[in-house]
Amino acid sequence: MKTISERAFSSNDFSGELKLPSDVELIGNYAFSNNQRITGILNIPEGVLSVGMEAFDGCSMLEGVVFPESMEMIRQRSFRGCFGIGSIVCRGTMPPHIESDAFEGVAKDNFTVEVPVSAVAHYQTAQGWCDFKRIAAHHELTCSPSVACALSTEHKQTVTVNAEGEWEVADKPDWCEVSPMSGNKKTNVAITIKATAKSSGSDRNGKVVFRLKDKDYTHECSVSQYGYQYGEDEWITLQKATRGNRGGINIVLLGDGYDAKAIASGDYLKVMKQEMEYFFGIEPYKTYRQYFNVYTAIPLSTESGIGTVNTIRYNRFGTTFTGGGGLKAEYDEIFSYALGAPTVTKSNLSETLIIVVPNSTDYGGITQMWADGSAISFCPLSTYGYPLDSRGVVQHEAGGHGFGKLGDESIYHNAFIDACGCSCCGHVDELNTAKSYGWYDNLSLSGKTHGVGWSHLIYDNRYSDIVDVYEGGFMHSRGVFRSEQNSCMNNSIPYYNAISRESIVKRIKQYAGETFSFEDFVKNDKRDAGVAQSPARALARGRASYTSGASQHKPVIRKGSPLRMAKVRRHR
């Protein structure tokens, strides 16, 4: 047998170990897809040049793969969903080309990809292969992560050395300390990069070299240091409040996935300042800007970027894309870190907005909210076109959800929201829970003009030209209502509708220790020119069209308070 054709054994429910004949030269598309009970190590015969598209897709119990020296290409989704793979051996000195999602679902940090000694560096930098955290020759000696970086201040980092026997440190820069210098099998090793002068500009790079004792085999951990005007974890005040009775409302901006090189280049601080300007670039935050303190800090990440469902990045707060559910991170660590900001305390943490800016250009924003009012808004540096760009993400997630406690007005389902609350989606319960906390003033389950929370605006001639009752919102086209056709909470345009602006100002006044007055609100209220249109009253009760482009992730509302785990960090 030389050819296994397209779909030859797809979905046959095979069980046991798959052994291919030695003369096989071609494995076609979908050849063995969806055989969930195939187990063991798959040895692909010498002479096979490529693995077909989705050839082993869904073979979730497959335990490992051996690729021959002849292998040139691994096609799209060839091993997608092969969650059980725990070993990969490549015999070729040239890394096979990997197409998109070829190993989607394979845990790329749980095992070592074994390759020829002479090809280790090549695999470590090759497209697709570089996503695997551990690539080594047949002799087992790795350290994870294989990189450490620092700014001017002293930095300590722990790596895990995993060896097949006794190991030792063969070489290191004189500006690094390593402890211990030798060990046996798996060992936690502390690497300390010594402090240097701030803003020295004398960047330095080196390697800590681990070696198997009595064997000519080594593994390197790259170390680097960059001079910078601020030290690791140092707090920086971007804006100081000048209004309010309680010393200002706190906003904490923290980036994640920025290594020392990115921070020292100035890119990090530039991004934090830009995110601050985006936040205040929309009413009512423009008018009430002086009520806010804004802080940032220098949380150093070992690696640059954000992890995904298939890859890990060693970043400061563990921020990662979850694959369909937005972003998650180590929330307790973020709150503990934020408590180190100059005016943030446990007593005002629930009124402090934390904005985490992941070093990613994907959309994927999401806000995590707690019942006591605490919030973390994740705002990636989206490169989607307007209005889902980075500006739109900050204003929707941080300004809308995180601080304003507003609900989503966007529509993704052409269906009624379940009025009895027994639907599997649970959106009615979610909305009512938010309402019980005093949130989501911009949404209503009632469509009666005298029953909605913005009825006072409908009959006020200063707002009646635009405010009415529009059906659709909170993901559903029917059974839930909003006050205007478009707003930032619908499609991320730079405009909060009138009830949202009023709700935000109420919260600002409350946190600032001042009394809210509706007439004072109206006096200072501004509509962003060119954004708020005046739709025909005949369309006032029409249902909205679907939002195009990427879906927004609705906030996750959690019970209680994050304070039970948060600890105050020492100021630097």
GROMACS .gro file of C-alpha atoms in nm, residues 244-246 508-515:
model
   11
  244GLY     CA    1  -1.412   6.590   4.433
  245ASN     CA    2  -1.430   6.561   4.810
  246ARG     CA    3  -1.246   6.230   4.855
  508ILE     CA    4  -1.873   5.996   3.941
  509LYS     CA    5  -2.060   6.220   4.186
  510GLN     CA    6  -2.121   5.932   4.427
  511TYR     CA    7  -1.756   5.821   4.431
  512ALA     CA    8  -1.639   6.183   4.461
  513GLY     CA    9  -1.863   6.245   4.764
  514GLU     CA   10  -2.079   6.503   4.586
  515THR     CA   11  -2.455   6.528   4.539
   0.00000   0.00000   0.00000
